[in-house]
CSV table of C-alpha atoms and ligand atoms in Angstrom, one decimal:
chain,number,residue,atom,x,y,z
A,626,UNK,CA,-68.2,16.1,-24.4
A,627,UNK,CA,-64.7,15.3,-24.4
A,628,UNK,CA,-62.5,15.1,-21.3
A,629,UNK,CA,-58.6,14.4,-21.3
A,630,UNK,CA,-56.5,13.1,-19.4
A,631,UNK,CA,-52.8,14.4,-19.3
A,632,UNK,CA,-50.8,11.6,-20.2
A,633,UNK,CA,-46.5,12.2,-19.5
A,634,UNK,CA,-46.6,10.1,-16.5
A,635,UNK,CA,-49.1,8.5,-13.9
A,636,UNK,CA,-52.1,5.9,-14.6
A,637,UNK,CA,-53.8,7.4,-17.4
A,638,UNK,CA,-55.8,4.0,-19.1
A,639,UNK,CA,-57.8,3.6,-15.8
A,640,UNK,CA,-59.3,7.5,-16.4
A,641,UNK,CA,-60.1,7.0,-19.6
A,642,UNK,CA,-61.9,3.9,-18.7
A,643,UNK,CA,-63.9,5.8,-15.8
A,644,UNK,CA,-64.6,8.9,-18.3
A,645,UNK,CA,-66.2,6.8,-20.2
A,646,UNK,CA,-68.3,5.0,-18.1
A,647,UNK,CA,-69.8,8.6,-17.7
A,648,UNK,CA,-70.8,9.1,-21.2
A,649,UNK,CA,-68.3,11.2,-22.2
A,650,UNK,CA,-65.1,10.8,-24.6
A,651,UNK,CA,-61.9,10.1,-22.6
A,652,UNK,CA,-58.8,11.4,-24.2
A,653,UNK,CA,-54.8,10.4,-23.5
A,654,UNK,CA,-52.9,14.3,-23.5
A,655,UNK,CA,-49.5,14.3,-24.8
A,656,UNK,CA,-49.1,17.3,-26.6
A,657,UNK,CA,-50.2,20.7,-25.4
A,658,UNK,CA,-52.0,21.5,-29.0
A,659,UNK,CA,-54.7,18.3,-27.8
A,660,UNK,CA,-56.1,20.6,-25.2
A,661,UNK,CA,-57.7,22.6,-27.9
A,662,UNK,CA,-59.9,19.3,-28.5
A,663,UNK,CA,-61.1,18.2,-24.7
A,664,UNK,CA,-63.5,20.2,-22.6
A,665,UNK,CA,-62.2,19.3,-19.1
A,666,UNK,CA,-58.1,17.8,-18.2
A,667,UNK,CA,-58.0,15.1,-15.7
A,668,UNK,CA,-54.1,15.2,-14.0
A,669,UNK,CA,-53.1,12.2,-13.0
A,670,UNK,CA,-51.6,10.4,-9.9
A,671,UNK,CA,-48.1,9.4,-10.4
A,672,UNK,CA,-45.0,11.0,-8.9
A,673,UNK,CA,-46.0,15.0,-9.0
A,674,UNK,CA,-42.4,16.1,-9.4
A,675,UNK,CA,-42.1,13.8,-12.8
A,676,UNK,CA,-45.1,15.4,-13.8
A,677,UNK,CA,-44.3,18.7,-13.3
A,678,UNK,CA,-40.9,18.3,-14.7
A,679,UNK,CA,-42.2,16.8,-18.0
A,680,UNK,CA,-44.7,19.6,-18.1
A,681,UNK,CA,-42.3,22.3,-18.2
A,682,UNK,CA,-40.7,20.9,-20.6
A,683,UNK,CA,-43.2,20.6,-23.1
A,684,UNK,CA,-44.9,23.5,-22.1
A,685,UNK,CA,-47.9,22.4,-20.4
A,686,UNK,CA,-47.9,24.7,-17.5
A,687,UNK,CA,-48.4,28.1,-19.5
A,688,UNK,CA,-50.6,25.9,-21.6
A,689,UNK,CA,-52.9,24.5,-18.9
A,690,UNK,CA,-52.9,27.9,-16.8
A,691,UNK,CA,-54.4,29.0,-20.3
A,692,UNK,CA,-57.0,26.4,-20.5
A,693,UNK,CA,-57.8,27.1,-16.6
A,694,UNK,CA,-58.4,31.0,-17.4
A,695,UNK,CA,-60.7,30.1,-19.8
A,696,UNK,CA,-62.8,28.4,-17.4
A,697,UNK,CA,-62.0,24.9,-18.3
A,698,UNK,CA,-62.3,22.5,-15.5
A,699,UNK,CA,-59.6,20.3,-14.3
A,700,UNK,CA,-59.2,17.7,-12.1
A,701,UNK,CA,-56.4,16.5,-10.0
A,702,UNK,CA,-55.8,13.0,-8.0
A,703,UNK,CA,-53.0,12.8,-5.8
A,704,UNK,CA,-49.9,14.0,-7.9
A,705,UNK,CA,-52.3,15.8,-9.6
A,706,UNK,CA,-53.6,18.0,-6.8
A,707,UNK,CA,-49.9,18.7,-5.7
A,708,UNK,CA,-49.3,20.2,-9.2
A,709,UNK,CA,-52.8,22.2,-9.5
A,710,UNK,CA,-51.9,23.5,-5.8
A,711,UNK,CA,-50.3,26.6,-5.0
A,712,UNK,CA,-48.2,25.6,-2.5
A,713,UNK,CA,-46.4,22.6,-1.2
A,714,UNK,CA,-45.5,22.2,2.0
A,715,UNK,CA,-41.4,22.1,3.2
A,716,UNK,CA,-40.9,25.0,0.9
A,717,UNK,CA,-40.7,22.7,-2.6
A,718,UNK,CA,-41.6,25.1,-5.6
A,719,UNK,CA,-45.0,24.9,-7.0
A,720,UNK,CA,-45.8,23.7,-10.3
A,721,UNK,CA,-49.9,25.2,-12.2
A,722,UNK,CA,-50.2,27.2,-8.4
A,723,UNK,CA,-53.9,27.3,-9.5
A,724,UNK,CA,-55.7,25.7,-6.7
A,725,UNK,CA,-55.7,28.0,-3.3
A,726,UNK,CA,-54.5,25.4,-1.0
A,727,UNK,CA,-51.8,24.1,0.5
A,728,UNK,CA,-50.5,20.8,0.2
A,729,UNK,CA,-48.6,18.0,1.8
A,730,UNK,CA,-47.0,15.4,0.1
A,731,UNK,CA,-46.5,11.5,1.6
A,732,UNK,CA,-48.2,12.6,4.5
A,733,UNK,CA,-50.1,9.2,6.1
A,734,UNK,CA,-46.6,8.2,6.8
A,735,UNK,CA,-45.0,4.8,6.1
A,736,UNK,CA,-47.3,2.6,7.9
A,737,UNK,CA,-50.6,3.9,6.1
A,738,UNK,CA,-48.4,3.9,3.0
A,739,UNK,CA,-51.4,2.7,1.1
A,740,UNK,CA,-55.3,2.0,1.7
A,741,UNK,CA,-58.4,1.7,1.0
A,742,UNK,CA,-61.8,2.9,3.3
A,743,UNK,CA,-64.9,4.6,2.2
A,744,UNK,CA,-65.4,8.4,2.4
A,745,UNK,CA,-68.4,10.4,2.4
A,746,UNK,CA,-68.0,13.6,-0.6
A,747,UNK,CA,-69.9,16.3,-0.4
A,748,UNK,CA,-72.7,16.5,-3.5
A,749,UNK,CA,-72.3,12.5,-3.7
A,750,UNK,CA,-75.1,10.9,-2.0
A,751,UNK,CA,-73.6,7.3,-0.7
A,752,UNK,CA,-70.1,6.8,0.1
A,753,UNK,CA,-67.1,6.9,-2.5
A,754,UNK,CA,-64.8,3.8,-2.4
A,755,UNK,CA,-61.4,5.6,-2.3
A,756,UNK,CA,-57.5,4.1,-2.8
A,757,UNK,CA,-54.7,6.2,-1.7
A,758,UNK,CA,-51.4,5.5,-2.3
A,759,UNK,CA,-48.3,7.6,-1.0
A,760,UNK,CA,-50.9,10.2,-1.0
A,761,UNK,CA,-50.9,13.7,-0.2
A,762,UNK,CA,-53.7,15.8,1.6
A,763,UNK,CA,-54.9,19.5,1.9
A,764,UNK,CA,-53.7,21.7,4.9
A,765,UNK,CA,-54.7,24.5,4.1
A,766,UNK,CA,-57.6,26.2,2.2
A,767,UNK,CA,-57.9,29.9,0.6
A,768,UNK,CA,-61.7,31.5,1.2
A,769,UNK,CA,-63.1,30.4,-2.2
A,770,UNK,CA,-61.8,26.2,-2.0
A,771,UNK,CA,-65.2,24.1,-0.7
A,772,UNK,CA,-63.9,21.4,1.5
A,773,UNK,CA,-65.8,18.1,0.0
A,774,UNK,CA,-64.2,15.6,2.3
A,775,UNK,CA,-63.2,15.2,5.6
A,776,UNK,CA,-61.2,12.1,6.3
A,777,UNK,CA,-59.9,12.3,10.2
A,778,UNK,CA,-59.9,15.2,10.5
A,779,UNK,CA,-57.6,16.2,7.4
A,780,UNK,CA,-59.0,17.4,4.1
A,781,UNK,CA,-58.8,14.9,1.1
A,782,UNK,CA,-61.3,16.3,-1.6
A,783,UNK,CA,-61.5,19.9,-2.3
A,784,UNK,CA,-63.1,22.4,-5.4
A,785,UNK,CA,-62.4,25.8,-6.2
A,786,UNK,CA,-64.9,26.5,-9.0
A,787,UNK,CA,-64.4,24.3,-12.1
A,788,UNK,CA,-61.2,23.1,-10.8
A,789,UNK,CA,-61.5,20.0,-8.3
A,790,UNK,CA,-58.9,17.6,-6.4
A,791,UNK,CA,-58.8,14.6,-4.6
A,792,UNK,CA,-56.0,12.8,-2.0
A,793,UNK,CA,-57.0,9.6,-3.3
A,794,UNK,CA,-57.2,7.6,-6.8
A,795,UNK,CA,-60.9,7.4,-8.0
A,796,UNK,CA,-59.7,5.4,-11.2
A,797,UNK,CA,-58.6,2.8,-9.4
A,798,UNK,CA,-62.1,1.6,-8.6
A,799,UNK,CA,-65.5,0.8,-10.3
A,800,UNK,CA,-67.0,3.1,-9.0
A,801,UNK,CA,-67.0,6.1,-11.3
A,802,UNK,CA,-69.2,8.8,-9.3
A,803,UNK,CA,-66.3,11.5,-8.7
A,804,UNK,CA,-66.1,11.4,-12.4
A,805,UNK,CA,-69.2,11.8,-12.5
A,806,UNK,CA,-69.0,14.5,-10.6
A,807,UNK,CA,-66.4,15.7,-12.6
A,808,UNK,CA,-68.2,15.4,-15.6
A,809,UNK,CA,-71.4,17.4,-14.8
A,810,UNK,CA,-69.1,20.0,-13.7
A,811,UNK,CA,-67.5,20.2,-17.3
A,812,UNK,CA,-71.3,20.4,-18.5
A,813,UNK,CA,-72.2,22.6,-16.4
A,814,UNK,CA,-69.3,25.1,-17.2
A,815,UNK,CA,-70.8,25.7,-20.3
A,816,UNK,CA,-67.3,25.8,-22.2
A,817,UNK,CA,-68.1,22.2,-23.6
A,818,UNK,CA,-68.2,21.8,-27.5
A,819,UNK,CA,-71.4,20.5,-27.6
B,266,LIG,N1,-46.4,10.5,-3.5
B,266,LIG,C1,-46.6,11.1,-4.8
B,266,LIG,C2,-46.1,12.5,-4.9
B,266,LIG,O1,-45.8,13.1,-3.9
B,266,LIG,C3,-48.1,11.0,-5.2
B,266,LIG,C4,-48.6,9.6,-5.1
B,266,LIG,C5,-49.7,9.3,-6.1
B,266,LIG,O2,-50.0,10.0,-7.0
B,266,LIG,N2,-50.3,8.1,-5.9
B,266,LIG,O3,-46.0,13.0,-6.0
């Protein structure tokens, strides 16, 4: 099973090293003829208007709505959810709009800028070690999204069918379960080149 990871902007090195530890093949994305090789597309963290920027211009973001219609799953840490969501908060223009939720961006405010705590995920039996850095979270969810996390009261890990999200960076850690996760859910779509 290969799984990229889409690699114009944001820590990329740190996902492949976690998609591996989960068996599977981890892939840097830089061209939008790659996706034809990878199973599932890991989006970065980073800074989500870079991202999206860069994506438009090398016409990732018909290319990945493709993928996403063909039932391909994708994953999206902080930057990354902002550009699989369909809206941002404040009025800023979406970027994939695949995910049914509602974003805000930056929004622990400057003096929780960055940090660390554990956070219980739904489908994960012990607690997930999660970073998050300038990150963003979910404040809003359409019918079909299944809330994974709750982090005082504000929603920080999210899935709509194959396509998943998370506030905070689970690269940044050893522990590897939400890719994991991640992975099983790219077996289990049965689009995998086995
Ligand atoms: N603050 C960034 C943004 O709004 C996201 C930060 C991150 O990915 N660590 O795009």
């Amino acid at each position: 099973m290969r799984i990229g990871v889409l690699a114009l902007q944001g820590a990329v090195t740190e996902h492949i090293v976690s998609i591996e530890k989960t068996g599977a093949t981890g892939l840097p994305i830089k061209r939008v003829e790659q996706l034809e090789e990878i199973d599932g597309l890991i989006i970065p963290g980073g800074e989500s208007t870079t991202i999206g920027k860069l994506m438009r211009k090398y016409g990732f973001i018909e290319a990945v709505r493709d993928f996403s219609h063909q039932g391909k799953p994708i994953f999206g840490t902080c930057a990354g959810m902002i550009v699989l969501a369909k809206k941002i908060a404040g009025g800023e223009a979406g970027h994939l709009e695949l995910m049914d939720i509602t974003v805000a961006r930056n929004a622990f405010g400057r003096q929780r800028e960055s940090f660390e705590c554990d956070l219980e995920v739904k489908g994960i039996d012990e607690p997930v070690r999660a970073v998050f850095i300038r990150a963003p979270l979910i404040n809003e969810v359409g019918p079909e999204v299944e809330v994974l996390t709750v982090y005082k009261d504000e929603i920080v890990t999210a899935r709509q069918g194959h396509l998943l999200v998370s506030s905070f960076h689970p690269e940044l850690t050893d522990d590897f379960r939400l890719h994991q996760y991640f992975a099983d859910m790219v077996e289990a779509s049965g689009t995998a080149n086995k």
